[in-house]
Coordinates of C-alpha atoms (C1' of nucleotides) and ligand atoms in Angstrom, one line a residue:
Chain A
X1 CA 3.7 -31.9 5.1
X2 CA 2.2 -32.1 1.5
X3 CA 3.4 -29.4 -0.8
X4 CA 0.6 -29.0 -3.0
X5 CA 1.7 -27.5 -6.3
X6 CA -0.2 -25.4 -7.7
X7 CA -1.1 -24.0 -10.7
X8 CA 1.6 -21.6 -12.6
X9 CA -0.9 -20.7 -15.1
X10 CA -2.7 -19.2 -12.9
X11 CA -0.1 -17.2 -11.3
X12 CA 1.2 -15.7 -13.8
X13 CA 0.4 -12.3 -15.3
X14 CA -3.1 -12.4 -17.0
X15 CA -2.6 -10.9 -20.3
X16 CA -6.1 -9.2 -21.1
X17 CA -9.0 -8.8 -19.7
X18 CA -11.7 -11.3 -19.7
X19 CA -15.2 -11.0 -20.9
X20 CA -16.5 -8.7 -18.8
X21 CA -19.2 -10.3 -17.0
X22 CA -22.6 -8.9 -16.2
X23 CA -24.2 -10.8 -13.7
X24 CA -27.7 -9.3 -14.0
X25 CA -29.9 -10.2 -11.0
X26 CA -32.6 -8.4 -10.1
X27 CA -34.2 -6.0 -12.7
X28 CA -34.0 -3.2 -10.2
X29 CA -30.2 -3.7 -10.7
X30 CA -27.9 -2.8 -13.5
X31 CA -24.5 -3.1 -13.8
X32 CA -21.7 -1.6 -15.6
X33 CA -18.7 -2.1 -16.3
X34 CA -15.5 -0.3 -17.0
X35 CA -12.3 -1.2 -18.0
X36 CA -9.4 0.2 -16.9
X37 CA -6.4 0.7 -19.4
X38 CA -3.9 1.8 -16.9
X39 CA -3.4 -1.5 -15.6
X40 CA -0.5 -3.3 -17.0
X41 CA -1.4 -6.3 -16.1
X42 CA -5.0 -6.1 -16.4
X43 CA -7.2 -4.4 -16.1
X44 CA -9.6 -4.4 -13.7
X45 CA -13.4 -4.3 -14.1
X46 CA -15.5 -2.3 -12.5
X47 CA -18.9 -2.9 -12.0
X48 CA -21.5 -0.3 -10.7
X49 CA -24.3 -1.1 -9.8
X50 CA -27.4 0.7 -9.3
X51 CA -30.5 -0.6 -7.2
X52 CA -32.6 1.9 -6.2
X53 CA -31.6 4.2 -8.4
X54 CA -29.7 5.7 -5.3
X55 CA -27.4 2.9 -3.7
X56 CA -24.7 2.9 -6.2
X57 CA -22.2 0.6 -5.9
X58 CA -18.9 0.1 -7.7
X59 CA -17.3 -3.0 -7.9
X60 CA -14.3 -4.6 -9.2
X61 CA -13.7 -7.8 -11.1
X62 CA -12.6 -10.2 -8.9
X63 CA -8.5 -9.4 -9.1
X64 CA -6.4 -11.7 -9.9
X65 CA -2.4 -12.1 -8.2
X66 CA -0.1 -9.6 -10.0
X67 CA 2.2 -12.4 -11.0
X68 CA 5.5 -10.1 -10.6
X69 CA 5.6 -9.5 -7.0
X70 CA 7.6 -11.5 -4.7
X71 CA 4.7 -13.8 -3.2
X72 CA 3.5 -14.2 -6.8
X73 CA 6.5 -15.9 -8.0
X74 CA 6.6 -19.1 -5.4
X75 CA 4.9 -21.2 -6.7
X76 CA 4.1 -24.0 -4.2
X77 CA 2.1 -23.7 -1.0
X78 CA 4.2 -23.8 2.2
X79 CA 1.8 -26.3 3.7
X80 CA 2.3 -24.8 6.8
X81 CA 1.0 -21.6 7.5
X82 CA -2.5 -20.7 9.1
X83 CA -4.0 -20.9 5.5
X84 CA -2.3 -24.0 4.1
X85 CA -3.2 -26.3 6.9
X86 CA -7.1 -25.0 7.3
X87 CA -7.4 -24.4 3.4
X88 CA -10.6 -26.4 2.8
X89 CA -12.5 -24.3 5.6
X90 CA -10.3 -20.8 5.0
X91 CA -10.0 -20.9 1.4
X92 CA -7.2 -18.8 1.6
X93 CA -3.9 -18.9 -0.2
X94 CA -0.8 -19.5 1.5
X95 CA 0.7 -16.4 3.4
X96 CA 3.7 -16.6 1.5
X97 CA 2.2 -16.6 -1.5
X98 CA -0.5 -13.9 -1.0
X99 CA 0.0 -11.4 -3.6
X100 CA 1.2 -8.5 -3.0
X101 CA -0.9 -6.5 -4.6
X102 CA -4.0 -8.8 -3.7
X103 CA -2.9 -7.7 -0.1
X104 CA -4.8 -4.3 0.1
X105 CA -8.3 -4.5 0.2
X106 CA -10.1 -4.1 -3.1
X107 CA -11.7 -0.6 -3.5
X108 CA -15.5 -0.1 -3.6
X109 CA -17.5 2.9 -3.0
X110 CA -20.0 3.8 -1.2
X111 CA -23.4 5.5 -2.6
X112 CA -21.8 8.5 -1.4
X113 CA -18.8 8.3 -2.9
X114 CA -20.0 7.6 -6.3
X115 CA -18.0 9.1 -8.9
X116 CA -18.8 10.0 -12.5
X117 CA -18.3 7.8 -15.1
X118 CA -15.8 10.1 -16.6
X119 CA -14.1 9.6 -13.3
X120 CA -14.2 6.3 -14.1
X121 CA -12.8 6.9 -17.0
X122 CA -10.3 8.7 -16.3
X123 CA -8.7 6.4 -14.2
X124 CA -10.1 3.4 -14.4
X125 CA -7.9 2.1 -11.9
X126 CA -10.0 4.0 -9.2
X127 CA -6.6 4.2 -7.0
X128 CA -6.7 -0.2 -7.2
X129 CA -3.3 -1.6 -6.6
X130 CA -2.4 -2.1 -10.4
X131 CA 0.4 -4.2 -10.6
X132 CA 2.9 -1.5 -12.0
X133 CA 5.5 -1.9 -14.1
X134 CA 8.9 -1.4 -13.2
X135 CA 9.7 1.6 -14.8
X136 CA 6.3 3.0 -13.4
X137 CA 7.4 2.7 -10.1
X138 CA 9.5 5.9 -8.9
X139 CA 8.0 6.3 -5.8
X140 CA 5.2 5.4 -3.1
X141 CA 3.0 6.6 -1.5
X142 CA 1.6 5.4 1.7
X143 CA -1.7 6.0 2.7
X144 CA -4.6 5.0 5.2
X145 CA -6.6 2.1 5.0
X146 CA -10.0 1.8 5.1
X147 CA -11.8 -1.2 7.0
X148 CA -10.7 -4.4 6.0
X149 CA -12.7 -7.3 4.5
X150 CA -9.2 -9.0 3.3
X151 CA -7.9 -11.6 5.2
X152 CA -4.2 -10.8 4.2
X153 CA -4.8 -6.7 4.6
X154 CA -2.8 -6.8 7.5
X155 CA 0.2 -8.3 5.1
X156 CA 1.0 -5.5 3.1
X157 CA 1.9 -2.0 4.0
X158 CA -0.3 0.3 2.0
X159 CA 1.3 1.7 -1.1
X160 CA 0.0 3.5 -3.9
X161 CA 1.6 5.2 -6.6
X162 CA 1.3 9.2 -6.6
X163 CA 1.7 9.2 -10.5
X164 CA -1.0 7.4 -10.7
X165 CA -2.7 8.9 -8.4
X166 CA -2.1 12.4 -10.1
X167 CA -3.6 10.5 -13.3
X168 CA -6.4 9.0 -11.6
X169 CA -7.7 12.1 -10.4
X170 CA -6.4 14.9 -12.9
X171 CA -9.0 17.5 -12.6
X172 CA -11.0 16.5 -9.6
X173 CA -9.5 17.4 -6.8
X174 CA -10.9 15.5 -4.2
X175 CA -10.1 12.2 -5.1
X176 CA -12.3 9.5 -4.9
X177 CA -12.5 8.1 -1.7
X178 CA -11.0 4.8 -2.0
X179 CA -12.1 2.0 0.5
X180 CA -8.7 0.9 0.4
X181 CA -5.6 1.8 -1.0
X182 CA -3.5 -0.8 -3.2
X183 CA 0.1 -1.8 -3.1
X184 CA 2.0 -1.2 -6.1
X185 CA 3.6 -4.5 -5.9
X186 CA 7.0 -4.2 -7.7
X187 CA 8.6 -6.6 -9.5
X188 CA 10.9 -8.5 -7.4
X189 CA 11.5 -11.8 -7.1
X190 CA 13.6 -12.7 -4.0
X191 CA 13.9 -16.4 -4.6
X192 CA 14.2 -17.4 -7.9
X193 CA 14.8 -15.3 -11.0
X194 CA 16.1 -15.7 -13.9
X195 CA 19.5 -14.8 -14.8
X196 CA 18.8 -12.4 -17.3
X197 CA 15.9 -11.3 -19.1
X198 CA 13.7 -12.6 -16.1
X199 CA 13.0 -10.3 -13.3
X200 CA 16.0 -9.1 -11.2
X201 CA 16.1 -10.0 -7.8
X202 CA 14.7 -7.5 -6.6
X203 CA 13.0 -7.3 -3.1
X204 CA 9.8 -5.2 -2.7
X205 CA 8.4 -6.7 0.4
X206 CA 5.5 -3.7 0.6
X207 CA 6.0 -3.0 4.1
X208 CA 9.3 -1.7 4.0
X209 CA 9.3 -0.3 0.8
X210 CA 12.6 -0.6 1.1
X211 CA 13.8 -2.1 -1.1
X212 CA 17.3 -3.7 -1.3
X213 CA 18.9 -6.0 -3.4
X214 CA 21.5 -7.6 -2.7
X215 CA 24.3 -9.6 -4.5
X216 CA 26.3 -11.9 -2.5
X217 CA 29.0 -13.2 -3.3
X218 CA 29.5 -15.5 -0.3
X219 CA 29.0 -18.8 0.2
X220 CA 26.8 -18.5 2.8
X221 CA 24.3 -16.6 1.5
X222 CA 20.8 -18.9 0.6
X223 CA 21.1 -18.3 -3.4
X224 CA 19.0 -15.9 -4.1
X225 CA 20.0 -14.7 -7.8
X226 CA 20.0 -18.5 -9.1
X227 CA 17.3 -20.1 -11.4
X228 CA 16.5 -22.8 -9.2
X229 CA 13.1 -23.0 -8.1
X230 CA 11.9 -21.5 -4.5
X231 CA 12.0 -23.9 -1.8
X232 CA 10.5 -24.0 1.5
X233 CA 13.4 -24.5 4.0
X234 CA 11.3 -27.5 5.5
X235 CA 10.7 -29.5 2.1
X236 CA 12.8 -31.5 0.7
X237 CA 15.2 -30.2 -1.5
X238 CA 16.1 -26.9 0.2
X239 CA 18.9 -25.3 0.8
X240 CA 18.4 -24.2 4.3
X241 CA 21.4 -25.1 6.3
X242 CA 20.5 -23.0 9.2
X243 CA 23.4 -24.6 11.1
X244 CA 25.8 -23.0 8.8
X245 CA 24.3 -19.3 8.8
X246 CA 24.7 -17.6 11.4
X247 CA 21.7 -16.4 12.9
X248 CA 21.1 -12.3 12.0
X249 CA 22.1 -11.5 15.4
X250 CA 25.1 -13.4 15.1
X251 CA 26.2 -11.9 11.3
X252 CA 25.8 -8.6 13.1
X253 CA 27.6 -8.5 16.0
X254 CA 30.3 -6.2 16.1
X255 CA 32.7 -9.0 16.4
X256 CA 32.7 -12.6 17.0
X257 CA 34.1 -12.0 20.0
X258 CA 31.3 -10.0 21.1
X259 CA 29.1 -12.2 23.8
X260 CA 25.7 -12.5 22.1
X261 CA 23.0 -10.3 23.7
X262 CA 20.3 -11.8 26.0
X263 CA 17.8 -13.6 24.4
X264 CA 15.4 -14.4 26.6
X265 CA 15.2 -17.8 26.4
X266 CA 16.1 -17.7 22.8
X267 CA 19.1 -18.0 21.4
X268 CA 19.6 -15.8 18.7
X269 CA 17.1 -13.9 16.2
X270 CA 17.2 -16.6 14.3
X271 CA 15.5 -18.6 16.6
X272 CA 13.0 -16.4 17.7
X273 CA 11.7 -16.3 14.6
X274 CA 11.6 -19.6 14.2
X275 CA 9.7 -19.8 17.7
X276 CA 7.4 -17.4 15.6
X277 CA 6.0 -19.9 13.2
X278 CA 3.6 -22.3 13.8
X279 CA 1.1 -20.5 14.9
X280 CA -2.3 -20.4 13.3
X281 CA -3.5 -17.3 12.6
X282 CA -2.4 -15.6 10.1
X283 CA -0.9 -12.7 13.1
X284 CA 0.2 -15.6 14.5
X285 CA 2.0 -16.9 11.9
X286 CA 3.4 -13.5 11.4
X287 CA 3.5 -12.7 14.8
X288 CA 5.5 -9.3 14.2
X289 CA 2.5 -8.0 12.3
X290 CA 1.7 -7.3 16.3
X291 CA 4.9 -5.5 16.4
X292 CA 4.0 -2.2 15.2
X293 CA 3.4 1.3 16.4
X294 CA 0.5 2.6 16.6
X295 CA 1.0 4.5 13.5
X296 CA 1.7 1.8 11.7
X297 CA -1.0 0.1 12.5
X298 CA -3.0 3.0 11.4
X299 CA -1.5 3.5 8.2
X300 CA -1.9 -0.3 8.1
X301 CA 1.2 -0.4 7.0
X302 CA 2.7 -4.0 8.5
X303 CA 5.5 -6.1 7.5
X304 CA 5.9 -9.2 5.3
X305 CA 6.0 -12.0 6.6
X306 CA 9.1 -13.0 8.7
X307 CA 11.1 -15.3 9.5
X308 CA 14.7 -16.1 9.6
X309 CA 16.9 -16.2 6.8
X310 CA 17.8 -19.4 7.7
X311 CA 14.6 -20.5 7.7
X312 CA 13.3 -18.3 5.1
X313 CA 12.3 -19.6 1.8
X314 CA 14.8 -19.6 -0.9
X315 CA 16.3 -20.8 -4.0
X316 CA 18.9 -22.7 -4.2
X317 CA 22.2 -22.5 -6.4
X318 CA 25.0 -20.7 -6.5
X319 CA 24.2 -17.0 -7.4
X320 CA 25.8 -16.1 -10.9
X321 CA 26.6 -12.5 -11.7
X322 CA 24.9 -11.5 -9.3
X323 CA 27.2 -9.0 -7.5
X324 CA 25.6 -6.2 -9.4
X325 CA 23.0 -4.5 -7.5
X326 CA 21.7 -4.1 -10.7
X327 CA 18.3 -6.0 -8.7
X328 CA 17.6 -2.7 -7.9
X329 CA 14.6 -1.8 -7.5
X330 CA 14.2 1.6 -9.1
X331 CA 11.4 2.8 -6.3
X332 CA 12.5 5.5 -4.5
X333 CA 15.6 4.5 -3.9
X334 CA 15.7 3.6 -0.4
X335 CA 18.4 1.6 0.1
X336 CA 20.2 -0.6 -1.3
X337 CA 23.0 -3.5 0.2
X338 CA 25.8 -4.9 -1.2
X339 CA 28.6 -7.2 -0.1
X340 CA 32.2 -7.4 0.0
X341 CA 33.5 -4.0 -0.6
X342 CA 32.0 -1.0 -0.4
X343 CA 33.2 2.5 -2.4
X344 CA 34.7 3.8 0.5
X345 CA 32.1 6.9 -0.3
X346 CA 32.7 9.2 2.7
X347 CA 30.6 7.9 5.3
X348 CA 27.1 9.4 5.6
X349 CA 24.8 9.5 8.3
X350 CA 21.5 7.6 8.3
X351 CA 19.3 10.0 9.2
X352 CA 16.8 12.5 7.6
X353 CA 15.5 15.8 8.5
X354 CA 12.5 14.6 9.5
X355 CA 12.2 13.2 13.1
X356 CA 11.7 10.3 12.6
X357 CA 11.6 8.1 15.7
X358 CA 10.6 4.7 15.8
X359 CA 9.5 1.9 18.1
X360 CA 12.4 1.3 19.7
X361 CA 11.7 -2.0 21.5
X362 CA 13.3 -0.3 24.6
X363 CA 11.6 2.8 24.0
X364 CA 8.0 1.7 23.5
X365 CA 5.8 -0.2 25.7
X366 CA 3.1 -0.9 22.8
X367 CA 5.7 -1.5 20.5
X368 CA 6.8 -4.2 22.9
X369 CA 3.5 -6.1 23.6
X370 CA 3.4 -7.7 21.1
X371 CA 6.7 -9.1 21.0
X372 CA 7.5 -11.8 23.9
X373 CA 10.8 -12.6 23.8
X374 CA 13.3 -10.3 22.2
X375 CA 11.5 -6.4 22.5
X376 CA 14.2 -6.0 24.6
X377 CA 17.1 -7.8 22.8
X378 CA 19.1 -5.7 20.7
X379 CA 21.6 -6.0 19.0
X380 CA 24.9 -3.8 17.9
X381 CA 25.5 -2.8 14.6
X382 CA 28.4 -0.8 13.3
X383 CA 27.0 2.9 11.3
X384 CA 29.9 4.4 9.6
X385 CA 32.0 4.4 12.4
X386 CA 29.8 4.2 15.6
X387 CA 28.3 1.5 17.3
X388 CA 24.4 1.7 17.4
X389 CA 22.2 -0.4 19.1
X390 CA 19.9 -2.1 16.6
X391 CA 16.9 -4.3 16.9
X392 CA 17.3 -7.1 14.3
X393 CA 14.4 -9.2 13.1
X394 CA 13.6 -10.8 10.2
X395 CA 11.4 -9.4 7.3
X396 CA 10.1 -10.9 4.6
X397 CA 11.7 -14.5 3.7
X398 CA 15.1 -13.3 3.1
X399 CA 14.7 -10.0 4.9
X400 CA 16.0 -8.4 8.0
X401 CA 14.4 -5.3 9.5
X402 CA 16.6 -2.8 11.4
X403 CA 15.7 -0.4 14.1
X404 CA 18.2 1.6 15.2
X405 CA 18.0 4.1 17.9
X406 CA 19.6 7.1 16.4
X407 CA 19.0 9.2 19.5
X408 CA 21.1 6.7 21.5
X409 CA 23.8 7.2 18.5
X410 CA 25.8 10.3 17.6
X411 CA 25.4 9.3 13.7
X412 CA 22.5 11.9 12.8
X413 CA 23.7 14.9 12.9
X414 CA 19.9 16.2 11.9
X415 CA 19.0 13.9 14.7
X416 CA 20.3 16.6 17.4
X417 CA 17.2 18.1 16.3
X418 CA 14.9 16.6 17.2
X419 CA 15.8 16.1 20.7
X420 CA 15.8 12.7 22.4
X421 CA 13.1 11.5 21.4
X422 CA 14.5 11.2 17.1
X423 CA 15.2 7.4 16.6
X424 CA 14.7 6.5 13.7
X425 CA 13.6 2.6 12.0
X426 CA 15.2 1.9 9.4
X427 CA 13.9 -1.3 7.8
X428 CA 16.2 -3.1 5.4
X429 CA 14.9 -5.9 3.3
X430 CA 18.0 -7.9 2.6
X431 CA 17.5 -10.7 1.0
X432 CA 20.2 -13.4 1.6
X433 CA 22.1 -13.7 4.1
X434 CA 24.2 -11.1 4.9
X435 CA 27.4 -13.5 4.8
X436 CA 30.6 -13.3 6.5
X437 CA 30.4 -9.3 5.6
X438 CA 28.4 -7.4 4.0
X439 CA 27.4 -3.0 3.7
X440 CA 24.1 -2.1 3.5
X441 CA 23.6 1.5 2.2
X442 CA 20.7 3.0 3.2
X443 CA 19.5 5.8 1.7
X444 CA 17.3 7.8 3.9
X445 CA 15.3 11.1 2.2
X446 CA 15.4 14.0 4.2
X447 CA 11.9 14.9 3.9
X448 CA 9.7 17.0 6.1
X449 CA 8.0 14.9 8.0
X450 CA 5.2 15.3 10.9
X451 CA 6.3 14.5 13.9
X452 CA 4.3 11.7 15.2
X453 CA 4.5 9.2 17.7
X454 CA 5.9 6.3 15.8
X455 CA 7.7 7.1 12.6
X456 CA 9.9 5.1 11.4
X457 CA 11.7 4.9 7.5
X458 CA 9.1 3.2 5.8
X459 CA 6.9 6.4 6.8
X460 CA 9.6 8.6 6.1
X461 CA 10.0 7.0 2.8
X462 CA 6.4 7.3 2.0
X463 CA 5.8 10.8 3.0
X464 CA 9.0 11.2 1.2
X465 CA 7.8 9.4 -1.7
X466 CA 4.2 11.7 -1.5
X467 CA 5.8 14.5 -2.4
X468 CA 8.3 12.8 -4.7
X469 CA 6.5 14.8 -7.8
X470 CA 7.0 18.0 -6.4
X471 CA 10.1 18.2 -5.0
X472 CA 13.4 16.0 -4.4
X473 CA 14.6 16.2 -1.5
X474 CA 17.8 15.3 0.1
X475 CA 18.6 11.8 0.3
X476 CA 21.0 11.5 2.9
X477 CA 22.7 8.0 2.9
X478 CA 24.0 5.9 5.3
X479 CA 25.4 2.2 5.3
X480 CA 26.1 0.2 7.4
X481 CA 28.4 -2.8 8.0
X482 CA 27.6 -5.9 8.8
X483 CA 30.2 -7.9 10.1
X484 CA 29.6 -11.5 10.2
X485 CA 30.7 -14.4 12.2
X486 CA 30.4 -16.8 10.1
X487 CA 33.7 -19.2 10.2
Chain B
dT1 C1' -13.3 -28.7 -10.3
dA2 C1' -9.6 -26.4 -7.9
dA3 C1' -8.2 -22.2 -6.3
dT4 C1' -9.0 -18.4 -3.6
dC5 C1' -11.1 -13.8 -4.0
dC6 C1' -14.0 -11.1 -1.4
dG7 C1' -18.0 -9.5 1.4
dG8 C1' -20.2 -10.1 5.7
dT9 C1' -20.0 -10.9 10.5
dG10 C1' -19.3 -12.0 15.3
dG11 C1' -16.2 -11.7 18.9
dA12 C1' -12.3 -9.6 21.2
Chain C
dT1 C1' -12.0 -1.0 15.4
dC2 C1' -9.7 -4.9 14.1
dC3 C1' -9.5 -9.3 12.5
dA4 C1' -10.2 -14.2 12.1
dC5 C1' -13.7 -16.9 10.0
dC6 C1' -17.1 -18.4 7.0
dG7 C1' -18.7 -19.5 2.8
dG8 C1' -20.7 -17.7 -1.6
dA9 C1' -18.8 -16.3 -6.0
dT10 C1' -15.6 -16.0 -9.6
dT11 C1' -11.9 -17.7 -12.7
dA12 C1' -9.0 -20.5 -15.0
Ligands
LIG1 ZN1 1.2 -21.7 3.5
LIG2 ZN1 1.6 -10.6 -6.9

DNA sequence: TAATCCGGTGGA
DNA sequence: TCCACCGGATTA
């Protein structure tokens, strides 16, 4: 297992734009170029080019990694994954250090969808992901994707950001058709982060767009707020003591006493996400990317890559000052976590006015298919004061995602609604471990929200998020309590 | 030169 | 339609 290092330079934020480069080929083609000025992080270029005075193509400077997002800021190849282990004949960069934003296929147009140069103009960013700054990021936006030509596309869930958005296309009304839409990678750094000035711990794994922060002020947890480096759990130096953390399942039992559910075979979530990696393709290495609804997979939108916490990457150190959920990311506030105590705020219910219902592993063959071991494992987690069943998986290197049934729990009063058929997914990103005890507060808009099949929060969050500009909702909350077993 | 982005494509 | 591959192209 070599772990290649690899250039920090190069991952970090590009400052300005380069040359713009005109690669003039034949002399039936032209090409131009745009800059974008939206982009904090650079701009993109856009090239369009014009063969037969009809075929118009637009096409973007070859993007560079956003530098802010979660992937961006490892900074050493995991020598494992799909892409580490075939990267002379793949060429691709580690899945865990795919940026975020890189994740989303890069626009282009069609002849057809040619827009005017003042279009261009106008927004320059043509609907790319543009690495956002923080305090650009109030909401998101998901959105459909277009074919994919990105090896990673099924990585990211696909955000965009309505304000820019709204920018882009003020005036037009039909926006530009956008091959693909971007992720608005946040800045977040899960594993490392500097104490201060740096960026906050903040978790913005794209697919949940939830993102939580968490401080932890237990010993178990992997470290997440300290300035050490990130570390693979399987190179030397890490931190990873899965031993001593208890497996998801495990933290999240109502009690200790609690018999563990079935497993299948597998002992705990923990290890059946470890029995997840391995594999080679990139799915395969993120073998829950086959674990969505159809929607999702429509939407594109997918989760990070997971694992277990214990065998997630991570920093390590003691955390320091970190019990501020201060990491917050300032998105659309979808939930947050913290540990130890929790304002005894009057309980809320998760739940939205919206139906959403998820992919209940019990509830949903497709959901299921892709999952081998564990669709039918679930787990119990306490909401406010009831008891809901709870499918617990890892999400994103220190993440967990949730799914709880709400129709099978009386916690949703708005629920009752929607009949039987209103469960609702409610992915958390946590990013340590969740410790001997922990609350995770989830805030859940009550938005309107179609009916579909598969809906779970992240949608809800999105649609939520869509219409962020015109109207704030309700934001119900909810937390939940985690209650550990660690000794 | 190394890294890896990105378009094109064949197979499932 | 989706996605893993391939390999040319672009950047640093
Ligand atoms: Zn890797
Ligand atoms: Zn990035």
């Amino acid at each position: 297992m070599k772990s290649d290092a690899v250039h920090h330079g190069h991952v970090a934020g590009h400052p300005h734009p380069h040359h713009p480069h005109h690669p003039h080929g034949d002399e039936e083609e032209y090409v131009i170029e745009v800059e974008s000025d939206l982009s904090p992080t650079g701009p993109d270029i856009i090239r369009e080019v014009d063969h037969d005075h009809h075929n118009v193509k637009v096409k973007l400077k070859r993007r560079r990694r956003c530098g802010i997002c979660g992937p961006c800021q490892i900074k050493q190849n995991c020598g494992r994954c799909h892409y580490c282990l075939r990267r002379d004949v793949l060429k691709q960069t580690c899945v865990y250090r795919k940026c975020v934003y890189l994740r989303s296929k890069p626009r282009s147009m069609s002849p057809k969808e040619n827009v005017s140069m003042s279009a261009l103009n106008l927004q320059s960013g043509l609907g790319v992901a543009t690495p956002t700054d923080l305090s650009m990021r109030t909401s998101l936006t998901p959105s459909a994707s277009g074919s994919s030509s990105n090896d990673f596309q099924g990585l990211s869930s696909m955000y965009h950001h309505p304000d820019l958005d709204s920018r882009a296309f003020t005036g037009s009304s039909p926006s530009i058709p956008l091959h693909h839409d971007p992720v608005i990678p946040s800045r977040m750094n899960p594993y490392m982060g500097s104490a201060h000035t740096g960026p906050y711990p903040i978790n913005m794994f794209p697919s949940s767009s939830l993102a939580a922060n968490s401080s932890l002020p237990n010993p178990f947890q992997m470290g997440s707020c300290s300035n050490s480096p990130f570390r693979y759990p399987w190179m030397p130096g890490s931190f990873a003591r899965p031993s001593v953390v208890s497996s998801p399942t495990d933290l999240l039992r109502p009690s200790p006493s609690w018999p563990p559910p079935p497993t299948h075979g597998l002992s705990s979530t923990h290890q059946r996400m470890a029995s997840d990696f391995g594999a080679e393709s990139f799915q395969k290495d993120m073998p829950f990317m086959k674990r969505r609804s159809q929607q999702d997979l429509l939407q594109n939108r997918q989760r990070l890559p997971s694992c277990s916490r214990s065998l997630a990457p991570m920093c390590g150190g003691a955390s320091s000052g970190c019990e501020t959920p201060a990491c917050f990311n300032s998105d659309a506030l979808v939930m947050r976590e913290k540990y130890g105590c929790f304002p005894g705020q009057g309980s809320r219910s998760l739940g939205c006015d919206s139906s959403g219902h998820m992919t209940s592993g019990t509830m949903n063959s497709s959901y299921n298919r892709g999952r081998a071991s564990s669709q039918y494992e679930c787990d119990v987690i306490g909401i406010d004061d009831f008891q809901v069943n709870a499918f617990i998986r890892a999400s994103g290197y220190n993440g967990l995602d949730i799914e709880i049934d709400i129709a099978k729990a009386p916690i949703v009063p708005l629920a009752a609604k929607y009949k039987s058929k209103s469960t609702l997914a409610g992915t958390l990103s946590v990013m340590q471990d969740l410790g001997d005890q922990g609350t995770v507060e989830l805030q859940v808009p009550g938005h309107k929200v179609t009916l579909e099949d598969h809906i779970n929060v992240d949608e809800i969050l999105a649609k939520y998020a869509n219409s962020l500009k015109e109207n704030f909702n309700i934001v119900e909350q909810s937390r939940i309590e985690f209650i550990g077993t660690n000794a």
